[in-house]
Amino acid sequence: MKNMLTNSELVMTITIIAGGTLLTRFLPFIFFPSVQKVPPVLQRLQNLLPGAAIGLLVVYSLRDLNFLEGNRGLPEILAVGAVLLLERAFKQPLLSIALGTALYMLLLQRVLV
Amino acid sequence: MARCNYKRAWEALRAAFPLTLPVLAGFGFLGIAYGVLMQGAGLGAGWTFLLSFFVYAGSIQYAALMLFSAPFNPLGAFVLTLTVNARHVFYGLSTLDKLNSAGKIKPYLIFGLSDEAFSLICAHQPPQGVDAGLFMFVIVFLCRLYWIAASVCGALLGSLLTFSTKGLDFALTAMFVVIFSEQWQEKANRISLAVGAGCSLVSLIIFGPNNFLIPAMILILPALILSSQHVVGDELK
């Protein structure tokens, strides 16, 4: 992928991307600048949304899994399984993440290439 | 007074830094890979810095490489940005309480609310005696620093890397999985975790990896409202 844009087109594109990203981040706070102004439905959702967003993130970070081709998602499945088991056993988040990632890299680079 | 502030900042750093280590690993890899791609596209460290500093959102920065290698299309860039980043609205709605009480640094925290910073802020309360605002500030600051530094490094010396870091970005997936599993221990969280993951999964199967985010969010909202009524009903009994 080679850049095709002139410098001024690049600056404009980057400004648009930065502006759009700012918009998605600030929008909830523009609508609800203080906690009191949050409508009741949303206040109830307040306690549930963080969990739902974490659930969304797990799926989002595994969205490119393909069970039908290549290594059939085995490195991801095994490494996620390992992370869950380690976390169950030792309750040391950093240890679970480090060992799970090491296993994933090993599987990806050496075993299930 | 200055000494006192210094001490408070040090305590916040000591509490928050270990929590950000998985992000350091994940951003280290993803940032360097991004810098290498930018350099390959003919855009060096300067452009990489501009994007990482002002945008600071990995997925749209990767997607922007497609925009740069096609004819100038401002409207397309705007729509793509909103589509890829719509999930940020969820992060804002989930952290209204925490960030609205953060005082002067609130705009900075919102500006730096990436997937990773959001999940850390959600999952971790500051330890006793550590200022909540400073704690969140350190998390956001460090995550941003990792991303900017790694991407600029990638653009500067990416082609010199000799060892394979392929798969290191799994650290971020592992972090999300660990946070999910920690939250799952609390029975009260289970419904929302299951609704979020379930709706996203359904949407992913129907719409595919490039288009599932917005349908997933649209699905999650009514599902949560329904399940929250269910929960409230149970409590009343």
PDB file of C-alpha atoms in Angstrom, chain B:
ATOM      1  CA  MET B   1       2.876  21.199  48.734  1.00  0.00           C
ATOM      2  CA  ALA B   2       4.944  20.386  45.670  1.00  0.00           C
ATOM      3  CA  ARG B   3       6.515  17.516  47.540  1.00  0.00           C
ATOM      4  CA  CYS B   4       3.094  16.268  48.542  1.00  0.00           C
ATOM      5  CA  ASN B   5       1.835  16.324  44.924  1.00  0.00           C
ATOM      6  CA  TYR B   6       4.965  14.539  43.818  1.00  0.00           C
ATOM      7  CA  LYS B   7       4.326  11.814  46.355  1.00  0.00           C
ATOM      8  CA  ARG B   8       0.704  11.404  45.270  1.00  0.00           C
ATOM      9  CA  ALA B   9       1.741  11.125  41.632  1.00  0.00           C
ATOM     10  CA  TRP B  10       4.387   8.533  42.546  1.00  0.00           C
ATOM     11  CA  GLU B  11       1.817   6.459  44.428  1.00  0.00           C
ATOM     12  CA  ALA B  12      -0.580   6.566  41.464  1.00  0.00           C
ATOM     13  CA  LEU B  13       2.240   5.558  39.117  1.00  0.00           C
ATOM     14  CA  ARG B  14       3.246   2.665  41.351  1.00  0.00           C
ATOM     15  CA  ALA B  15      -0.345   1.410  41.516  1.00  0.00           C
ATOM     16  CA  ALA B  16      -1.139   1.816  37.811  1.00  0.00           C
ATOM     17  CA  PHE B  17       2.103   0.935  36.018  1.00  0.00           C
ATOM     18  CA  PRO B  18       1.984  -2.859  36.589  1.00  0.00           C
ATOM     19  CA  LEU B  19      -1.592  -2.907  35.277  1.00  0.00           C
ATOM     20  CA  THR B  20      -0.441  -1.362  31.994  1.00  0.00           C
ATOM     21  CA  LEU B  21       2.279  -3.948  31.277  1.00  0.00           C
ATOM     22  CA  PRO B  22       0.069  -6.098  28.987  1.00  0.00           C
ATOM     23  CA  VAL B  23      -0.726  -2.921  27.053  1.00  0.00           C
ATOM     24  CA  LEU B  24       3.011  -2.218  26.774  1.00  0.00           C
ATOM     25  CA  ALA B  25       3.508  -5.665  25.211  1.00  0.00           C
ATOM     26  CA  GLY B  26       0.509  -5.420  22.890  1.00  0.00           C
ATOM     27  CA  PHE B  27       1.079  -1.816  21.826  1.00  0.00           C
ATOM     28  CA  GLY B  28       4.802  -2.510  21.519  1.00  0.00           C
ATOM     29  CA  PHE B  29       4.034  -5.044  18.839  1.00  0.00           C
ATOM     30  CA  LEU B  30       1.021  -3.384  17.177  1.00  0.00           C
ATOM     31  CA  GLY B  31       2.670   0.059  17.269  1.00  0.00           C
ATOM     32  CA  ILE B  32       5.936  -1.124  15.743  1.00  0.00           C
ATOM     33  CA  ALA B  33       4.038  -3.084  13.083  1.00  0.00           C
ATOM     34  CA  TYR B  34       2.006   0.038  12.322  1.00  0.00           C
ATOM     35  CA  GLY B  35       5.136   2.185  12.006  1.00  0.00           C
ATOM     36  CA  VAL B  36       6.694  -0.366   9.642  1.00  0.00           C
ATOM     37  CA  LEU B  37       3.541  -0.310   7.466  1.00  0.00           C
ATOM     38  CA  MET B  38       3.525   3.501   7.446  1.00  0.00           C
ATOM     39  CA  GLN B  39       7.159   3.561   6.374  1.00  0.00           C
ATOM     40  CA  GLY B  40       6.331   1.015   3.670  1.00  0.00           C
ATOM     41  CA  ALA B  41       3.551   3.306   2.425  1.00  0.00           C
ATOM     42  CA  GLY B  42       6.125   6.086   2.031  1.00  0.00           C
ATOM     43  CA  LEU B  43       5.005   7.955   5.143  1.00  0.00           C
ATOM     44  CA  GLY B  44       7.819   8.185   7.670  1.00  0.00           C
ATOM     45  CA  ALA B  45       8.166   8.869  11.375  1.00  0.00           C
ATOM     46  CA  GLY B  46       6.749  12.414  11.165  1.00  0.00           C
ATOM     47  CA  TRP B  47       3.380  11.387   9.716  1.00  0.00           C
ATOM     48  CA  THR B  48       3.290   8.375  12.013  1.00  0.00           C
ATOM     49  CA  PHE B  49       3.791  10.644  15.022  1.00  0.00           C
ATOM     50  CA  LEU B  50       1.059  13.042  13.840  1.00  0.00           C
ATOM     51  CA  LEU B  51      -1.462  10.201  13.508  1.00  0.00           C
ATOM     52  CA  SER B  52      -0.549   8.445  16.741  1.00  0.00           C
ATOM     53  CA  PHE B  53      -0.531  11.700  18.701  1.00  0.00           C
ATOM     54  CA  PHE B  54      -3.725  13.301  17.376  1.00  0.00           C
ATOM     55  CA  VAL B  55      -5.816  10.229  16.543  1.00  0.00           C
ATOM     56  CA  TYR B  56      -4.541   7.620  19.031  1.00  0.00           C
ATOM     57  CA  ALA B  57      -6.890   4.854  17.909  1.00  0.00           C
ATOM     58  CA  GLY B  58      -5.133   1.797  16.523  1.00  0.00           C
ATOM     59  CA  SER B  59      -7.855   0.265  14.385  1.00  0.00           C
ATOM     60  CA  ILE B  60      -8.677   3.459  12.457  1.00  0.00           C
ATOM     61  CA  GLN B  61      -4.962   4.215  12.044  1.00  0.00           C
ATOM     62  CA  TYR B  62      -4.495   0.817  10.394  1.00  0.00           C
ATOM     63  CA  ALA B  63      -7.626   1.378   8.287  1.00  0.00           C
ATOM     64  CA  ALA B  64      -6.349   4.826   7.274  1.00  0.00           C
ATOM     65  CA  LEU B  65      -3.521   3.148   5.334  1.00  0.00           C
ATOM     66  CA  MET B  66      -6.223   2.137   2.844  1.00  0.00           C
ATOM     67  CA  LEU B  67      -7.387   5.753   2.630  1.00  0.00           C
ATOM     68  CA  PHE B  68      -3.868   6.970   1.880  1.00  0.00           C
ATOM     69  CA  SER B  69      -3.368   4.449  -0.917  1.00  0.00           C
ATOM     70  CA  ALA B  70      -6.585   5.487  -2.713  1.00  0.00           C
ATOM     71  CA  PRO B  71      -7.703   8.782  -4.303  1.00  0.00           C
ATOM     72  CA  PHE B  72      -8.505  11.635  -1.859  1.00  0.00           C
ATOM     73  CA  ASN B  73     -11.932  10.961  -0.315  1.00  0.00           C
ATOM     74  CA  PRO B  74     -12.769  13.181   2.696  1.00  0.00           C
ATOM     75  CA  LEU B  75     -16.353  11.949   3.115  1.00  0.00           C
ATOM     76  CA  GLY B  76     -15.234   8.318   2.908  1.00  0.00           C
ATOM     77  CA  ALA B  77     -12.587   9.022   5.551  1.00  0.00           C
ATOM     78  CA  PHE B  78     -15.194  10.542   7.881  1.00  0.00           C
ATOM     79  CA  VAL B  79     -17.702   7.695   7.480  1.00  0.00           C
ATOM     80  CA  LEU B  80     -14.991   5.047   7.927  1.00  0.00           C
ATOM     81  CA  THR B  81     -13.777   6.792  11.104  1.00  0.00           C
ATOM     82  CA  LEU B  82     -17.268   6.902  12.626  1.00  0.00           C
ATOM     83  CA  THR B  83     -17.921   3.265  11.697  1.00  0.00           C
ATOM     84  CA  VAL B  84     -14.669   1.896  13.078  1.00  0.00           C
ATOM     85  CA  ASN B  85     -14.793   4.065  16.213  1.00  0.00           C
ATOM     86  CA  ALA B  86     -18.497   3.962  17.077  1.00  0.00           C
ATOM     87  CA  ARG B  87     -17.682   1.630  19.985  1.00  0.00           C
ATOM     88  CA  HIS B  88     -16.086   4.627  21.765  1.00  0.00           C
ATOM     89  CA  VAL B  89     -19.610   5.881  22.492  1.00  0.00           C
ATOM     90  CA  PHE B  90     -20.085   2.795  24.679  1.00  0.00           C
ATOM     91  CA  TYR B  91     -16.915   3.536  26.604  1.00  0.00           C
ATOM     92  CA  GLY B  92     -18.070   7.072  27.281  1.00  0.00           C
ATOM     93  CA  LEU B  93     -21.524   5.968  28.427  1.00  0.00           C
ATOM     94  CA  SER B  94     -19.919   3.321  30.669  1.00  0.00           C
ATOM     95  CA  THR B  95     -17.543   5.746  32.375  1.00  0.00           C
ATOM     96  CA  LEU B  96     -19.720   8.886  32.722  1.00  0.00           C
ATOM     97  CA  ASP B  97     -19.596   8.602  36.532  1.00  0.00           C
ATOM     98  CA  LYS B  98     -15.867   8.036  36.800  1.00  0.00           C
ATOM     99  CA  LEU B  99     -14.743  10.632  34.257  1.00  0.00           C
ATOM    100  CA  ASN B 100     -17.302  13.319  35.133  1.00  0.00           C
ATOM    101  CA  SER B 101     -15.863  13.348  38.644  1.00  0.00           C
ATOM    102  CA  ALA B 102     -12.260  13.638  37.430  1.00  0.00           C
ATOM    103  CA  GLY B 103     -12.168  17.455  37.373  1.00  0.00           C
ATOM    104  CA  LYS B 104      -9.733  19.351  35.172  1.00  0.00           C
ATOM    105  CA  ILE B 105      -8.146  16.311  33.546  1.00  0.00           C
ATOM    106  CA  LYS B 106     -11.514  15.012  32.267  1.00  0.00           C
ATOM    107  CA  PRO B 107     -10.969  16.165  28.621  1.00  0.00           C
ATOM    108  CA  TYR B 108      -7.545  14.497  28.565  1.00  0.00           C
ATOM    109  CA  LEU B 109      -9.000  11.242  29.893  1.00  0.00           C
ATOM    110  CA  ILE B 110     -11.776  11.289  27.271  1.00  0.00           C
ATOM    111  CA  PHE B 111      -9.260  12.053  24.499  1.00  0.00           C
ATOM    112  CA  GLY B 112      -7.163   9.062  25.577  1.00  0.00           C
ATOM    113  CA  LEU B 113      -9.997   6.575  26.167  1.00  0.00           C
ATOM    114  CA  SER B 114      -8.760   3.767  23.909  1.00  0.00           C
ATOM    115  CA  ASP B 115     -10.054   0.167  24.141  1.00  0.00           C
ATOM    116  CA  GLU B 116      -7.172  -0.691  26.445  1.00  0.00           C
ATOM    117  CA  ALA B 117      -7.315   2.370  28.717  1.00  0.00           C
ATOM    118  CA  PHE B 118     -11.090   1.954  28.978  1.00  0.00           C
ATOM    119  CA  SER B 119     -10.890  -1.700  29.985  1.00  0.00           C
ATOM    120  CA  LEU B 120      -8.214  -0.964  32.612  1.00  0.00           C
ATOM    121  CA  ILE B 121     -10.196   1.941  34.075  1.00  0.00           C
ATOM    122  CA  CYS B 122     -13.316  -0.251  34.146  1.00  0.00           C
ATOM    123  CA  ALA B 123     -11.631  -3.241  35.717  1.00  0.00           C
ATOM    124  CA  HIS B 124      -9.512  -1.591  38.408  1.00  0.00           C
ATOM    125  CA  GLN B 125     -10.338   0.651  41.335  1.00  0.00           C
ATOM    126  CA  PRO B 126      -7.438   2.706  42.686  1.00  0.00           C
ATOM    127  CA  PRO B 127      -6.006   1.144  45.873  1.00  0.00           C
ATOM    128  CA  GLN B 128      -6.771   2.761  49.237  1.00  0.00           C
ATOM    129  CA  GLY B 129      -5.125   6.179  49.543  1.00  0.00           C
ATOM    130  CA  VAL B 130      -4.421   6.614  45.826  1.00  0.00           C
ATOM    131  CA  ASP B 131      -6.158   9.541  44.126  1.00  0.00           C
ATOM    132  CA  ALA B 132      -8.743   8.211  41.606  1.00  0.00           C
ATOM    133  CA  GLY B 133      -8.156  11.001  39.075  1.00  0.00           C
ATOM    134  CA  LEU B 134      -4.380  10.589  39.142  1.00  0.00           C
ATOM    135  CA  PHE B 135      -4.750   6.816  38.884  1.00  0.00           C
ATOM    136  CA  MET B 136      -6.846   7.140  35.701  1.00  0.00           C
ATOM    137  CA  PHE B 137      -4.501   9.831  34.373  1.00  0.00           C
ATOM    138  CA  VAL B 138      -1.469   7.546  34.736  1.00  0.00           C
ATOM    139  CA  ILE B 139      -3.273   4.674  32.955  1.00  0.00           C
ATOM    140  CA  VAL B 140      -4.301   6.888  30.032  1.00  0.00           C
ATOM    141  CA  PHE B 141      -0.919   8.658  29.870  1.00  0.00           C
ATOM    142  CA  LEU B 142       1.136   5.440  29.851  1.00  0.00           C
ATOM    143  CA  CYS B 143      -1.052   3.690  27.252  1.00  0.00           C
ATOM    144  CA  ARG B 144      -0.777   6.734  24.962  1.00  0.00           C
ATOM    145  CA  LEU B 145       2.964   6.947  25.523  1.00  0.00           C
ATOM    146  CA  TYR B 146       3.446   3.256  24.616  1.00  0.00           C
ATOM    147  CA  TRP B 147       1.447   3.622  21.413  1.00  0.00           C
ATOM    148  CA  ILE B 148       3.135   6.817  20.230  1.00  0.00           C
ATOM    149  CA  ALA B 149       6.647   5.615  21.090  1.00  0.00           C
ATOM    150  CA  ALA B 150       6.177   2.168  19.545  1.00  0.00           C
ATOM    151  CA  SER B 151       4.684   3.443  16.292  1.00  0.00           C
ATOM    152  CA  VAL B 152       7.387   6.089  15.820  1.00  0.00           C
ATOM    153  CA  CYS B 153      10.079   3.477  16.611  1.00  0.00           C
ATOM    154  CA  GLY B 154       8.524   1.180  14.021  1.00  0.00           C
ATOM    155  CA  ALA B 155       8.635   3.905  11.380  1.00  0.00           C
ATOM    156  CA  LEU B 156      12.258   4.781  12.254  1.00  0.00           C
ATOM    157  CA  LEU B 157      13.874   1.373  12.448  1.00  0.00           C
ATOM    158  CA  GLY B 158      11.216  -1.196  11.622  1.00  0.00           C
ATOM    159  CA  SER B 159      13.088  -2.842   8.783  1.00  0.00           C
ATOM    160  CA  LEU B 160      16.058  -3.503  11.097  1.00  0.00           C
ATOM    161  CA  LEU B 161      14.099  -5.851  13.398  1.00  0.00           C
ATOM    162  CA  THR B 162      15.513  -9.361  13.067  1.00  0.00           C
ATOM    163  CA  PHE B 163      13.655 -11.452  15.664  1.00  0.00           C
ATOM    164  CA  SER B 164      10.048 -12.396  15.071  1.00  0.00           C
ATOM    165  CA  THR B 165       7.497 -10.692  17.295  1.00  0.00           C
ATOM    166  CA  LYS B 166       4.651 -12.285  15.357  1.00  0.00           C
ATOM    167  CA  GLY B 167       1.762 -12.992  17.717  1.00  0.00           C
ATOM    168  CA  LEU B 168       2.850 -10.594  20.491  1.00  0.00           C
ATOM    169  CA  ASP B 169      -0.319  -8.585  19.939  1.00  0.00           C
ATOM    170  CA  PHE B 170      -2.183 -11.502  21.515  1.00  0.00           C
ATOM    171  CA  ALA B 171      -1.271  -9.848  24.845  1.00  0.00           C
ATOM    172  CA  LEU B 172      -4.199  -7.463  24.288  1.00  0.00           C
ATOM    173  CA  THR B 173      -6.639 -10.305  23.597  1.00  0.00           C
ATOM    174  CA  ALA B 174      -5.329 -12.105  26.691  1.00  0.00           C
ATOM    175  CA  MET B 175      -5.811  -8.939  28.749  1.00  0.00           C
ATOM    176  CA  PHE B 176      -9.435  -8.591  27.626  1.00  0.00           C
ATOM    177  CA  VAL B 177     -10.025 -12.298  28.367  1.00  0.00           C
ATOM    178  CA  VAL B 178      -8.524 -11.934  31.876  1.00  0.00           C
ATOM    179  CA  ILE B 179     -10.643  -8.871  32.621  1.00  0.00           C
ATOM    180  CA  PHE B 180     -13.707 -10.744  31.341  1.00  0.00           C
ATOM    181  CA  SER B 181     -12.878 -13.697  33.587  1.00  0.00           C
ATOM    182  CA  GLU B 182     -12.248 -11.451  36.637  1.00  0.00           C
ATOM    183  CA  GLN B 183     -15.569  -9.666  36.157  1.00  0.00           C
ATOM    184  CA  TRP B 184     -17.311 -13.015  35.683  1.00  0.00           C
ATOM    185  CA  GLN B 185     -16.437 -13.928  39.298  1.00  0.00           C
ATOM    186  CA  GLU B 186     -18.966 -11.285  40.388  1.00  0.00           C
ATOM    187  CA  LYS B 187     -22.381 -12.861  39.825  1.00  0.00           C
ATOM    188  CA  ALA B 188     -23.980  -9.442  39.283  1.00  0.00           C
ATOM    189  CA  ASN B 189     -21.801  -8.830  36.204  1.00  0.00           C
ATOM    190  CA  ARG B 190     -22.597 -12.069  34.432  1.00  0.00           C
ATOM    191  CA  ILE B 191     -25.722 -10.955  32.585  1.00  0.00           C
ATOM    192  CA  SER B 192     -24.078  -7.909  31.034  1.00  0.00           C
ATOM    193  CA  LEU B 193     -20.889  -9.793  30.113  1.00  0.00           C
ATOM    194  CA  ALA B 194     -22.950 -12.545  28.477  1.00  0.00           C
ATOM    195  CA  VAL B 195     -25.208 -10.050  26.673  1.00  0.00           C
ATOM    196  CA  GLY B 196     -22.185  -8.119  25.335  1.00  0.00           C
ATOM    197  CA  ALA B 197     -20.307 -11.194  24.164  1.00  0.00           C
ATOM    198  CA  GLY B 198     -23.432 -12.990  22.892  1.00  0.00           C
ATOM    199  CA  CYS B 199     -24.823 -10.082  20.850  1.00  0.00           C
ATOM    200  CA  SER B 200     -21.359  -9.383  19.399  1.00  0.00           C
ATOM    201  CA  LEU B 201     -20.946 -13.032  18.451  1.00  0.00           C
ATOM    202  CA  VAL B 202     -24.350 -13.182  16.740  1.00  0.00           C
ATOM    203  CA  SER B 203     -23.577  -9.960  14.880  1.00  0.00           C
ATOM    204  CA  LEU B 204     -20.101 -11.222  13.897  1.00  0.00           C
ATOM    205  CA  ILE B 205     -21.562 -14.424  12.446  1.00  0.00           C
ATOM    206  CA  ILE B 206     -24.201 -12.514  10.456  1.00  0.00           C
ATOM    207  CA  PHE B 207     -22.241  -9.454   9.293  1.00  0.00           C
ATOM    208  CA  GLY B 208     -18.606 -10.614   9.261  1.00  0.00           C
ATOM    209  CA  PRO B 209     -15.505  -9.146  10.907  1.00  0.00           C
ATOM    210  CA  ASN B 210     -15.511  -5.802   9.047  1.00  0.00           C
ATOM    211  CA  ASN B 211     -19.123  -4.743   9.608  1.00  0.00           C
ATOM    212  CA  PHE B 212     -20.286  -6.304  12.854  1.00  0.00           C
ATOM    213  CA  LEU B 213     -19.509  -3.554  15.387  1.00  0.00           C
ATOM    214  CA  ILE B 214     -22.435  -1.200  14.793  1.00  0.00           C
ATOM    215  CA  PRO B 215     -25.114  -3.938  14.483  1.00  0.00           C
ATOM    216  CA  ALA B 216     -23.641  -5.486  17.648  1.00  0.00           C
ATOM    217  CA  MET B 217     -24.027  -2.201  19.576  1.00  0.00           C
ATOM    218  CA  ILE B 218     -27.570  -1.747  18.268  1.00  0.00           C
ATOM    219  CA  LEU B 219     -28.359  -5.279  19.439  1.00  0.00           C
ATOM    220  CA  ILE B 220     -26.702  -4.854  22.858  1.00  0.00           C
ATOM    221  CA  LEU B 221     -28.717  -1.791  23.969  1.00  0.00           C
ATOM    222  CA  PRO B 222     -32.268  -3.293  23.899  1.00  0.00           C
ATOM    223  CA  ALA B 223     -30.899  -6.635  25.149  1.00  0.00           C
ATOM    224  CA  LEU B 224     -29.375  -4.873  28.173  1.00  0.00           C
ATOM    225  CA  ILE B 225     -32.527  -2.869  28.862  1.00  0.00           C
ATOM    226  CA  LEU B 226     -34.588  -6.076  28.766  1.00  0.00           C
ATOM    227  CA  SER B 227     -32.173  -7.925  31.039  1.00  0.00           C
ATOM    228  CA  SER B 228     -31.928  -4.982  33.467  1.00  0.00           C
ATOM    229  CA  GLN B 229     -35.718  -5.019  33.865  1.00  0.00           C
ATOM    230  CA  HIS B 230     -35.447  -8.724  34.528  1.00  0.00           C
ATOM    231  CA  VAL B 231     -32.806  -8.107  37.209  1.00  0.00           C
ATOM    232  CA  VAL B 232     -34.777  -5.310  38.876  1.00  0.00           C
ATOM    233  CA  GLY B 233     -37.861  -7.555  38.852  1.00  0.00           C
ATOM    234  CA  ASP B 234     -35.900 -10.300  40.580  1.00  0.00           C
ATOM    235  CA  GLU B 235     -34.643  -7.915  43.255  1.00  0.00           C
ATOM    236  CA  LEU B 236     -38.187  -6.793  44.029  1.00  0.00           C
ATOM    237  CA  LYS B 237     -39.256 -10.381  44.629  1.00  0.00           C
TER     238      LYS B 237
END
